[in-house]
Each structure stands twice: as C-alpha cells, then as structure tokens.
Amino acid sequence: PHSLPQCLGRPRCLPGTGESEAAGAIWIYPTNLPVRPYQERMAGAALLANTLVCLPTGLGKTFVAAVVMYNFYRWFPSGKVLFLAPTKPLVAQQMEACGRLMGIPWRDMAEMTGGTQALGRRELWNTKRVFFLTPQIMVNDLSRGTCPAVDIKCLVIDEAHKALGNHAYCQVVRELSKYTNQFRVLALSATPGSDTKAVQQVISNLLIAQIEVCAEDSPEIQPYSHERQVEKIVVPLGEELVEIQNTYIKVLEAFAGRLIKVGVLSRREIPSLTKYQIILARDQYRKNPSAQHAGIHQGIIEGDFALCISLYHGYELLLQMGIRSLFIYLWGIMDGSKGLSRTKSELGRNEDFIKLYQQLQDVFSDTVVAPESAGKKEFVYSHPKLKKLEEIVIEHFESWKQGCSGEVMIFSSFRDSVQEIAEMLARLSPAVRAMTFVGHSSGKSTKGFTQKEQLEVVRRFREGGYNTLVSTCVGEEGLDIGEVDLIVCFDAQRSPVRLVQRMGRTGRRRHGRIVVILAQGREERTYNQSQCNKRSIHKAISGNKTLHFYQHSPRMVPEGINPKVHKMFISAEEQEPSSSRMLSKERRSSSLQHRSIFFPLPEFWVLFFWGFF
C-alpha cells in the first residue's frame, strides 16, 4: 500500500483538509513482523490524540512511530509527515528503520541535517512528503518561512524527555502552533523525565493529551523482553582517597566558609554541600542581595560563588571518578586554560590546596603534559572503583561461553574518566578489546569524535572488531549499538532518565547483566535517590492524577469517520533508494552507510487494497 494515493490517480480529498476521504475509513497495521498487542494498541491510540509513548528501550517505539507516520501519509495525500531526532546519527538511523518497517517510497522521503544547505532544503520541502530531521533545522526553516507549516499533519518527536525549557523541540511546537493546530504529535521516550515536574513540562511543551506506557515489569511486554539482572556494588573509598578527601575538605571549608560567614550560604556540614545547592544559593543572592552585604563588593561574593562551584565540581569528581580526574580538572584551572584567573590566584594562596595539588602533580603530570608517555608508566588506580571494574570485566570474559563475544559497554559521565578506563583495559588485550566512544566537542586532554567516527566505532563494535565500548552519555540514547551482554555504570546519576537509557543497551535479544559501581557514601545516596524518583514517576504516570494534559488535541479525521484497523502482510522486495533521495553532505561522503532495504508492494496488493476504499 506504499503509494496508494498516487497509484490509481488522485484520490478525492475532503475540502480544506487535504485528507483522502476513502483512505480515512481504515488504518493499516503491518503483519510482516509478528504482531505485538501493546504496539498495536499504542499505534491505534496515537492516531487519535497527541500521545506520549513510553516503552523500555529495545521494545519497538520506532515501529509504533512508523505505523502512525505511514497512516498519516495515506490519510493526507498533500500533507507532510515529520520525524525529529536530536542528533544527526539518530536521524540517519531512524530514516533507515522507518524505510524498512513501512512501505513509504524513498522518492517521498528526505533527510535534513546541518549538512543540507538551506537552498536545498527549500526544494525538499516543496517536493517531498516525509522528513527526518533535527529540531534545530526545523526551527530555522520555520523562522525563515521555508517550511510549509500548514501542511504538516504528523510530528514524531524522538527522545522526548529532552523537551524541557527552551530546547529546540519546544521551539518547534511553539512555532508550528502559530500557523496551525491541525497536526498530530507523537512523542517517544524510554523514560519521560527525571521527576514528575519534568514529566509535566514535557507534556505541556509537546501538547500531549494522553500517555501510553508499559513499565519494565508490565505483563504486556514480558514475552518480548529478556531478563535484565541489576547488581549494585558499593566500593569503600579506601585509605589513600580518604586522606586526599580530608585535605580537600579543608580547602572547601576555607572558601565555602566565607560565603557562610557573610550569610549568603546556609550553615551546614561543608562535605554534605553540593554544587547544585551552591548554584541555587547564588541565584537566590542575585534575586535578593541583602542590605547587610552592602559593605561587601558584590563582585567579591560572586567570585567566591564561582570559586566554590568549581571546587565542589572537583569534589564530585574526586568521590565518583578518583584523583586522576580531579587532577586533570584542577590542572585546567591552574594552567589558565579554563580562564578562571581569580580562582587560580585565590587557590594559589591556600596552603592546603598547594600541598594537595603538588601531591597530585607528582603522580599524574604526564597524563596531561605528555599523554603519549603516560601509557608506558605503570597504571595508577586513581579510585578503588577502577579495580572493581577491572575484576568484573575479567570475570565476565573468563566465564563467557566459548564462541560468543559477550560484548561489554561501560558508561562514565566524564571524558577523562572514559580515557582512564580505556587505558586500564588496554592492559588486558587481547582478551579485552576496548574502544572509547565520545561526543563531538574536543577537550584539552581528549579529542572528540566526529559523526563519521562515531558511526565507524558503532559499526566495528557490532561486527566484533571491539568487544568492549567505554562511553560517555553519547552512547546512552538511540543509536543502535547492537546486543550487549554486560552494562557497567561507573557512576551514579541523580536523574533516572540516564540510568534507564543505559540499562536499555542490554537485554534486547537475550539475558543481560547490569552492574552499577558506586562509591560508598555520597554517590551511593545519589543512586538511591534516583531510584526513589523513578518509582514516583511511574506512580504519577500510571495514576495520571497529578499530571495535567493538553485538552485541545485535534481530531484529524472528520466527524463520523472512525478508522478501523486493517492488518496486512507487506511482501518485501529489496530495492535501493532512488537517486532523488537527498542526503546530507556528511552522509553522502560516509563509507559507513548500511544498505537500505525498502519493502514496496507488488501491483496485486495495490489493487487489492484499493478495493477496501
């Protein structure tokens, strides 16, 4: 049925709607993959109201989106259907997936990212009907007037939990609403927010009228998901790290104490303070600078706030990642690369800090000054968690079944820590073949990956070139990394969104194991809090009592027409995308393209389907 509106002449459209009167009587659900009742239910609901679909990673959110997109493509022969994804690699991947899952002709599809020139996009908007693009491109083209806003009938938003504040997703929906309210929104996410307030923001920003959700323990998805064993391992800090921690606390006391003394920071235990609490205190001070501080220059207080925020970031690095990550961060301040000249001069006058910095410099100076020689020295375990991680990885590969690779993915939030873990695992070659996986931007000590390099790493990992991937948050979302048997989270996240995304990398096609390694104390408490947040979010979503939904979700089919589902097997024929398919420059030049498979219908099925109308 992939091109019914075009196959047998132009179908009759309802006046002013662009909707095919005949096509609106049914909606098509494909049976070329085994029918899963929860996917069919979600797709049917998403056709009729703006919907947030929440499904654990690997259980077919993209399939639901492809079904919905295809039916709007049928219903509105002159309408546009859009799929928004936050990154260029995701845009490319989702276009391939939707092309395979539903029979939308390649000639009607276009991919638009930063590599597609504005002039080329104008032409695509005029000639194509189904678009895969980043939200930034959409915002730009809406503001320029090149995107035909009134023709957009369906808007799919991937990784919808990002729709907070002034994110490009929010801008797209706001701008689009200025032109028309006749468009359907389908939002996709494994977990919709870090707390109920964030979930409500997503609902409000994306005009969501209902949530379709399956929790990880939902009976509906049990036949299609594999067991994922989650283990929490708490590691004591150890004598050496505690000694450094105590010295660092003296430095914190010296500078946070100044803010407490002038009354702009609440009096509490210095080690229990967090960077976030200090940022909140600074915001409060800026809103209401008290008269009692009139004798103190505002710039001094602001400077002390900035210094404490930097120091507490270092404290978090020390406790979560270890002394090497702390040193690299402090070195960035002390050599002036971070541009914090006042912070540098203040710290330079603190004896405890200078003593600590010198101690770290003696051990790790080669790491940043001459990184090429660092690998030749004996590896220093800068946090007890590293030894525990090494034990887990060695044990995993020793016990793994012969003939299977037993892929491992290790997550750490900071790029320097990723590099350190990779260096540690390099010593275990050839049993462990590790590769780092990081985002675009480049730091002083480690270089970022381009989109092409990211895709190359993913390809080699999936094909067995590496058996261990050490990743920052860039590996958490969306990209199809393949089957992973062991996930290790090297740090705790306050947001349950991050943990759920990480856990979704395993248990897709076979049993998976997830290990969360936590430092005793502060990090362990952070993890426990995130688990509480996760439970409260699911309670709010399933109860629907505390959330406020959009009340004006448009009815996209006319009154009196209630589309009935029609299931059909789409027979598959391999076909290369046509030369008219426009790709971004980066995509065209990439040697990483996978062959695209398209499932068109033979003529018999086109005629068969037309009989239903």
XYZ file of C-alpha atoms in Angstrom:
613
model
C 0.000 0.000 0.000
C 3.037 2.235 -0.037
C 1.825 4.715 -2.606
C -1.934 4.210 -2.823
C -2.797 7.905 -3.186
C -0.591 8.160 -6.270
C -1.140 4.711 -7.790
C -4.594 4.979 -9.323
C -4.995 8.660 -9.977
C -5.558 11.426 -7.451
C -7.929 10.401 -4.611
C -10.740 12.690 -3.597
C -9.730 14.984 -0.754
C -12.099 16.453 1.791
C -12.457 20.212 1.191
C -9.911 22.273 3.116
C -8.308 19.291 4.859
C -6.168 17.596 2.238
C -7.453 14.300 3.637
C -8.249 11.328 1.446
C -11.926 10.575 2.106
C -11.507 6.910 1.177
C -8.238 6.302 2.988
C -9.633 7.685 6.265
C -12.004 4.742 6.686
C -9.225 2.393 7.767
C -5.787 2.451 9.264
C -3.241 -0.125 8.203
C -1.199 -2.238 10.590
C 1.582 -4.353 9.073
C 1.980 -8.035 9.852
C 5.336 -8.515 8.144
C 6.710 -8.565 11.714
C 4.964 -10.577 14.466
C 2.031 -8.561 15.832
C 2.596 -7.372 19.398
C -0.696 -6.326 21.047
C 0.885 -3.454 23.036
C 2.351 -1.916 19.834
C -0.977 -2.194 18.013
C -2.786 -0.600 20.977
C -0.276 2.263 21.184
C -0.347 2.948 17.434
C -4.164 2.998 17.395
C -4.294 5.429 20.320
C -1.586 7.689 18.822
C -3.608 8.129 15.613
C -6.492 9.701 17.520
C -4.836 12.056 20.058
C -1.458 13.632 20.820
C 0.349 10.827 22.618
C 3.500 10.245 24.658
C 4.595 6.620 24.153
C 6.786 5.336 26.988
C 8.391 1.986 26.295
C 11.622 0.491 27.636
C 14.477 0.691 25.138
C 14.501 -2.083 22.540
C 10.755 -2.803 22.581
C 9.742 -1.020 19.391
C 8.973 2.688 19.841
C 10.262 3.318 16.306
C 7.916 0.634 14.958
C 4.911 2.369 16.559
C 6.083 5.682 15.063
C 6.491 4.130 11.590
C 2.913 2.778 11.673
C 1.486 6.152 12.732
C 3.565 8.071 10.170
C 2.532 5.734 7.372
C -1.181 6.142 8.099
C -0.957 9.938 8.150
C 0.969 9.688 4.889
C -2.023 7.749 3.467
C -4.730 9.878 5.029
C -3.301 13.201 3.818
C -2.029 12.882 0.207
C -0.875 16.506 0.201
C 0.294 16.581 3.836
C 3.788 16.394 5.351
C 4.920 13.870 7.967
C 7.980 14.655 10.145
C 10.277 12.612 12.386
C 12.526 14.720 14.650
C 15.595 13.228 16.363
C 18.154 15.137 18.476
C 21.353 14.130 16.623
C 22.478 13.560 13.052
C 23.401 9.883 13.572
C 19.946 9.258 15.076
C 18.216 10.987 12.154
C 20.079 8.708 9.727
C 19.320 5.578 11.757
C 15.599 6.303 12.162
C 15.141 7.015 8.462
C 16.671 3.621 7.641
C 14.469 1.921 10.267
C 11.216 3.523 9.095
C 12.102 2.751 5.477
C 12.446 -0.930 6.383
C 9.389 -1.152 8.616
C 6.708 0.545 6.482
C 6.341 0.960 2.763
C 6.812 4.682 2.335
C 8.548 5.196 -1.031
C 12.086 6.550 -0.892
C 11.123 9.101 -3.543
C 8.833 10.775 -0.994
C 11.380 10.781 1.872
C 14.140 13.254 2.718
C 16.797 13.520 5.408
C 17.722 17.034 6.518
C 20.526 17.859 8.955
C 23.133 20.606 9.259
C 24.877 19.265 6.164
C 21.855 20.020 3.939
C 22.117 23.555 2.524
C 19.224 25.964 3.136
C 18.520 26.283 -0.601
C 18.423 22.508 -0.969
C 16.042 22.237 1.982
C 13.632 24.722 0.373
C 13.444 22.436 -2.660
C 12.955 19.364 -0.464
C 10.100 20.980 1.483
C 8.339 21.621 -1.841
C 8.879 18.170 -3.365
C 8.999 15.596 -0.544
C 6.379 14.441 1.956
C 8.131 12.511 4.748
C 11.063 14.188 6.516
C 13.678 13.010 9.014
C 15.490 15.947 10.578
C 16.982 17.571 13.664
C 14.799 20.063 15.563
C 17.329 22.882 15.016
C 16.844 22.604 11.241
C 13.068 22.668 11.712
C 13.263 25.806 13.888
C 15.471 27.545 11.314
C 13.186 26.697 8.404
C 10.016 27.667 10.289
C 11.523 31.065 11.148
C 12.653 31.559 7.529
C 9.235 30.607 6.198
C 10.670 27.848 4.003
C 8.906 25.060 5.921
C 5.226 24.796 4.829
C 3.876 24.708 8.397
C 0.168 24.406 7.486
C 0.873 21.210 5.506
C 2.388 19.365 8.490
C -0.038 16.692 9.676
C 2.105 14.447 11.883
C 5.088 15.322 14.063
C 7.061 12.487 15.715
C 9.495 13.535 18.447
C 12.185 11.024 19.434
C 13.900 11.130 22.867
C 11.030 13.352 24.010
C 12.348 13.706 27.587
C 14.656 16.391 26.172
C 11.679 18.746 25.627
C 12.447 20.958 28.646
C 12.991 24.697 28.961
C 13.836 26.254 25.619
C 15.054 23.079 23.901
C 14.647 23.090 20.106
C 11.788 20.556 20.449
C 9.810 23.108 22.479
C 10.582 25.859 19.948
C 9.339 23.655 17.077
C 5.952 23.017 18.712
C 5.559 26.687 19.719
C 6.404 27.947 16.219
C 4.225 25.367 14.494
C 1.274 26.251 16.715
C 1.423 29.859 15.421
C 0.436 28.604 11.960
C -1.917 25.681 12.653
C -3.329 23.451 15.376
C -4.234 20.689 12.928
C -1.261 18.412 13.460
C -0.799 15.230 15.431
C 2.093 14.883 17.922
C 3.610 11.505 18.774
C 6.380 11.716 21.391
C 8.686 8.766 22.145
C 10.786 8.099 25.241
C 12.038 5.214 27.347
C 11.510 7.396 30.411
C 9.779 10.776 30.178
C 11.600 12.750 32.884
C 13.822 12.795 35.950
C 10.888 13.706 38.228
C 7.155 14.449 37.950
C 7.843 18.162 37.405
C 9.991 17.326 34.356
C 7.334 14.926 33.020
C 4.722 17.678 33.327
C 6.999 20.051 31.407
C 7.316 17.532 28.567
C 3.527 17.054 28.480
C 2.892 20.817 28.398
C 5.651 21.661 25.919
C 4.638 18.960 23.428
C 0.831 19.390 23.777
C 0.397 15.810 24.994
C -3.198 14.664 25.592
C -2.515 11.111 26.789
C 0.291 8.752 27.820
C 0.641 5.177 26.564
C 3.049 3.423 28.895
C 4.491 -0.014 29.567
C 6.662 -0.267 32.664
C 9.610 -2.678 32.722
C 7.567 -5.162 34.770
C 4.409 -4.799 32.662
C 2.903 -8.225 31.766
C 2.250 -6.934 28.212
C 5.944 -6.764 27.328
C 7.219 -9.797 29.238
C 7.001 -12.171 26.228
C 9.164 -9.767 24.200
C 11.801 -8.691 26.717
C 14.595 -10.642 28.334
C 15.559 -10.679 31.967
C 18.000 -7.961 32.991
C 19.820 -8.629 36.207
C 20.786 -5.401 38.027
C 23.534 -5.518 40.655
C 24.567 -2.649 42.903
C 28.184 -2.864 44.093
C 29.264 -0.362 46.752
C 33.023 0.213 46.989
C 34.691 1.839 50.050
C 36.836 4.886 49.219
C 39.994 3.382 50.734
C 42.660 4.998 52.941
C 44.545 6.918 50.251
C 41.442 8.530 48.774
C 40.003 9.349 52.222
C 43.267 11.122 53.118
C 43.048 13.258 49.957
C 39.341 13.827 50.611
C 40.109 15.191 54.093
C 42.705 17.621 52.713
C 40.256 18.732 50.019
C 37.540 19.321 52.639
C 39.891 21.774 54.402
C 40.124 23.726 51.129
C 36.307 23.681 50.790
C 35.941 24.912 54.379
C 38.205 27.867 53.703
C 36.185 29.159 50.734
C 32.609 27.959 51.418
C 33.144 29.257 54.969
C 33.492 32.792 53.577
C 30.048 32.577 51.954
C 28.510 31.145 55.127
C 30.129 33.916 57.190
C 28.508 36.693 55.119
C 25.155 34.883 55.237
C 24.648 34.048 51.541
C 25.087 30.300 52.042
C 23.160 28.264 54.635
C 25.188 26.976 57.561
C 25.544 23.206 57.156
C 28.152 20.466 57.034
C 30.689 21.529 54.390
C 31.244 17.971 52.981
C 27.492 17.467 52.504
C 27.076 20.573 50.315
C 26.648 20.043 46.574
C 27.494 22.119 43.531
C 23.755 22.360 42.757
C 22.960 23.774 46.220
C 25.623 26.460 45.786
C 24.239 27.409 42.357
C 20.752 27.743 43.917
C 22.179 29.911 46.722
C 23.906 32.141 44.148
C 20.648 32.512 42.181
C 18.838 33.449 45.411
C 21.545 36.020 46.234
C 21.254 37.580 42.778
C 17.482 37.918 43.142
C 17.663 39.468 46.584
C 21.076 40.882 47.598
C 20.508 41.671 51.269
C 21.264 45.139 52.707
C 23.655 43.549 55.215
C 26.025 42.783 52.316
C 26.144 46.430 51.233
C 29.621 46.820 52.710
C 30.944 43.882 50.655
C 31.522 44.391 46.972
C 29.079 42.255 45.001
C 31.901 41.128 42.695
C 33.738 39.536 45.650
C 30.692 37.473 46.637
C 30.082 36.496 43.007
C 33.745 35.485 42.728
C 33.525 33.347 45.851
C 30.383 31.652 44.496
C 32.187 30.856 41.200
C 35.201 29.524 43.108
C 33.056 27.281 45.323
C 31.080 25.934 42.362
C 34.399 24.977 40.720
C 35.726 23.404 43.908
C 32.572 21.375 44.523
C 32.647 20.107 40.937
C 36.175 18.903 41.697
C 34.914 17.294 44.903
C 32.288 15.319 42.947
C 34.983 14.199 40.501
C 37.194 13.072 43.375
C 34.481 10.960 45.026
C 32.993 9.497 41.822
C 35.933 9.232 39.424
C 39.076 9.459 41.528
C 42.237 11.506 41.924
C 43.320 11.493 38.276
C 40.064 13.100 37.072
C 40.369 15.619 39.902
C 43.951 16.478 38.905
C 43.083 16.963 35.210
C 40.268 19.321 36.229
C 42.421 21.315 38.686
C 45.257 21.471 36.161
C 42.829 23.107 33.725
C 42.243 25.825 36.329
C 45.849 26.285 37.448
C 47.419 26.441 33.978
C 44.833 29.028 32.974
C 43.095 27.032 30.211
C 39.704 27.398 31.896
C 40.075 31.179 32.111
C 39.440 31.307 35.877
C 42.220 33.741 36.794
C 40.690 34.845 40.125
C 40.079 31.218 41.120
C 43.687 30.383 40.244
C 45.136 33.232 42.300
C 42.865 32.512 45.314
C 43.752 28.799 45.291
C 47.442 29.651 44.865
C 47.350 31.395 48.253
C 45.807 28.412 50.086
C 48.453 26.184 51.673
C 46.253 23.081 51.872
C 45.397 23.380 48.200
C 49.018 23.856 47.074
C 50.086 20.822 49.134
C 47.318 18.692 47.596
C 47.912 19.945 44.046
C 51.647 19.219 44.274
C 50.915 15.706 45.545
C 48.605 15.010 42.556
C 51.017 16.623 40.110
C 53.838 14.293 41.163
C 51.696 11.280 40.202
C 49.717 12.456 37.175
C 51.562 15.330 35.473
C 52.443 13.084 32.495
C 48.720 12.440 31.942
C 48.141 15.982 30.669
C 51.641 17.271 29.878
C 52.894 14.264 27.884
C 49.912 11.863 27.457
C 51.842 9.786 24.873
C 54.316 8.717 27.573
C 51.658 8.107 30.242
C 50.786 4.698 28.782
C 54.372 3.497 29.255
C 54.277 4.079 33.019
C 52.701 1.680 35.490
C 48.942 2.238 35.634
C 47.762 4.019 38.783
C 44.316 3.045 40.101
C 43.068 6.503 40.955
C 39.838 5.195 42.533
C 39.059 1.803 44.166
C 36.110 1.543 41.744
C 38.608 1.042 38.890
C 39.981 -2.144 40.464
C 36.451 -3.429 40.984
C 35.596 -2.616 37.356
C 38.681 -4.477 36.137
C 37.701 -7.536 38.214
C 34.157 -7.516 36.790
C 35.356 -7.286 33.178
C 37.998 -10.032 33.600
C 35.482 -12.320 35.298
C 32.912 -11.655 32.559
C 35.189 -12.628 29.672
C 36.630 -15.625 31.523
C 33.194 -17.045 32.260
C 31.605 -16.194 28.908
C 30.553 -19.055 26.693
C 33.142 -20.206 24.196
C 32.440 -18.977 20.684
C 30.492 -15.905 21.832
C 31.980 -12.467 22.191
C 29.961 -11.343 25.241
C 30.037 -7.621 24.437
C 30.524 -5.152 27.285
C 29.544 -1.494 27.489
C 30.920 0.750 30.245
C 29.426 4.186 30.932
C 31.134 7.087 32.665
C 29.872 10.665 32.592
C 33.247 12.363 32.114
C 35.516 12.064 29.118
C 38.735 11.977 31.184
C 37.351 9.036 33.144
C 36.435 7.234 29.891
C 40.035 7.673 28.741
C 41.381 6.367 32.055
C 39.145 3.271 31.967
C 40.194 2.547 28.354
C 43.883 2.797 29.333
C 43.307 0.372 32.185
C 41.511 -2.137 29.942
C 44.169 -1.835 27.195
C 46.463 -3.770 29.529
C 44.055 -6.748 29.279
C 44.377 -7.105 25.500
C 43.729 -9.302 23.524
C 41.011 -10.801 25.776
C 39.551 -7.303 26.167
C 39.466 -5.177 23.004
C 38.332 -1.791 24.279
C 37.446 1.384 22.400
C 36.273 4.769 23.635
C 33.039 6.323 22.377
C 32.655 10.070 22.998
C 30.773 13.032 21.550
C 31.718 15.799 19.137
C 33.325 18.544 21.190
C 37.019 18.242 21.912
C 38.648 18.945 25.251
C 42.217 19.798 26.094
C 43.171 16.291 27.168
C 40.961 14.161 24.912
C 39.752 14.648 21.368
C 36.079 14.420 20.409
C 34.613 12.094 17.773
C 33.023 13.340 14.580
C 29.708 11.825 13.463
C 31.596 9.697 10.939
C 33.974 8.401 13.627
C 31.071 7.616 15.972
C 29.332 5.553 13.295
C 32.586 3.762 12.463
C 33.077 2.782 16.135
C 29.478 1.524 16.355
C 29.916 -0.494 13.138
C 33.146 -2.113 14.335
C 31.649 -2.890 17.742
C 28.610 -4.549 16.170
C 30.812 -6.553 13.812
C 33.119 -7.758 16.609
C 36.152 -5.531 15.982
C 35.899 -4.440 19.628
C 34.216 -6.354 22.431
C 34.177 -3.504 24.961
C 32.905 0.039 24.456
C 33.741 2.717 27.049
C 31.275 5.539 26.526
C 30.143 8.932 27.768
C 26.437 9.838 27.639
C 26.609 9.893 23.803
C 26.171 6.102 23.904
C 23.122 6.216 26.169
C 20.436 7.224 23.730
C 19.010 5.998 20.499
C 21.929 4.718 18.441
C 21.556 1.028 17.631
C 24.763 -0.277 19.162
C 23.697 -3.911 18.878
C 23.365 -6.595 21.528
C 25.357 -6.016 24.715
C 25.651 -8.678 27.418
C 27.119 -6.628 30.258
C 26.486 -2.977 31.099
C 28.670 -1.363 33.757
C 27.678 2.065 35.086
C 30.823 3.564 36.596
C 28.951 6.454 38.210
C 25.528 7.222 39.656
C 23.150 9.698 38.069
C 20.661 11.758 40.037
C 18.358 11.561 37.018
C 16.698 8.155 36.458
C 16.459 9.069 32.755
C 20.196 8.457 32.313
C 20.174 5.120 34.127
C 17.132 3.824 32.208
C 18.782 4.800 28.913
C 21.984 2.998 29.911
C 20.109 -0.124 31.015
C 18.289 -0.224 27.681
C 21.531 -1.153 25.926
C 21.190 -4.789 27.148
C 18.511 -7.486 27.377
C 17.154 -6.838 23.892
C 17.537 -10.295 22.383
C 18.998 -12.329 25.264
C 19.524 -12.098 29.009
C 21.668 -9.164 30.090
C 23.519 -8.145 33.234
C 23.784 -4.600 34.577
C 26.308 -3.635 37.255
C 26.235 -0.247 38.951
C 29.525 0.523 40.747
C 29.093 3.125 43.479
C 31.487 4.812 45.866
C 30.385 4.424 49.460
C 28.686 7.497 50.924
C 27.660 10.414 48.752
C 27.435 8.583 45.411
C 25.503 5.677 46.919
C 22.956 8.145 48.359
C 22.606 9.826 44.946
C 21.810 6.474 43.325
C 19.234 5.560 45.980
C 17.540 8.934 45.485
C 17.331 8.392 41.722
C 15.606 5.040 42.317
C 13.024 6.784 44.527
C 12.467 9.371 41.783
C 11.969 6.602 39.237
C 9.256 4.935 41.350
C 7.434 8.232 41.926
C 7.451 8.994 38.173
C 5.903 5.619 37.290
C 3.303 6.108 40.006
C 2.380 9.545 38.613
C 2.197 8.275 35.016
C 0.178 5.160 35.762
C -2.221 7.041 38.058
C -2.492 10.093 35.765
C -3.853 12.024 38.754
C -1.071 14.542 39.296
C -0.415 15.327 35.616
C -2.314 17.880 33.545
C -2.844 17.009 29.898
C -3.476 19.118 26.794
C -7.235 19.433 26.317
C -7.390 20.535 22.675
C -5.796 17.644 20.831
C -7.159 17.972 17.279
C -9.417 15.417 15.672
C -7.534 14.756 12.449
C -10.226 12.643 10.784
C -13.638 14.220 10.132
C -16.653 13.645 12.384
C -18.452 10.453 11.517
C -15.298 8.669 10.321
C -13.825 6.242 12.833
C -10.936 4.413 11.163
C -10.932 0.645 11.670
C -7.687 -1.290 11.798
C -6.827 -3.451 8.792
C -3.897 -5.825 9.209
C -1.868 -6.819 6.207
C 1.356 -8.607 5.408
C 3.615 -6.365 3.334
C 5.583 -8.549 0.940
C 9.199 -7.496 0.793
C 11.325 -6.663 -2.203
C 14.850 -5.334 -1.790
C 15.277 -2.024 -3.522
C 17.998 0.623 -3.416
C 16.915 4.166 -2.523
C 16.394 6.224 -5.639
C 18.969 8.776 -6.707
C 16.469 11.526 -5.924
C 16.834 10.782 -2.196
C 18.662 13.780 -0.795
C 21.212 13.143 1.916
C 23.382 15.465 3.927
C 26.967 16.037 2.751
C 28.361 14.098 5.689
C 26.108 11.155 4.952
C 26.957 11.090 1.242
C 30.678 11.068 1.919
C 30.465 8.466 4.665
C 31.643 4.976 3.901
C 29.610 3.746 6.861
C 26.243 3.673 5.125
C 24.362 0.458 5.577
C 22.434 -0.818 2.561
C 18.874 0.444 2.782
C 16.074 -2.050 2.353
C 12.648 -0.948 1.175
C 9.502 -3.050 1.179
C 7.290 -1.980 -1.737
C 4.057 -3.754 -2.632
C 3.526 -5.662 -5.836
C 0.797 -4.301 -8.081
C -1.596 -7.049 -6.973
C -1.633 -5.722 -3.412
C -2.160 -2.162 -4.581
C -5.293 -3.234 -6.451
C -6.356 -5.452 -3.546
C -6.143 -2.555 -1.123
C -7.928 -0.133 -3.384
C -10.918 -2.485 -3.171
C -11.240 -1.621 0.515
C -11.917 2.008 -0.325
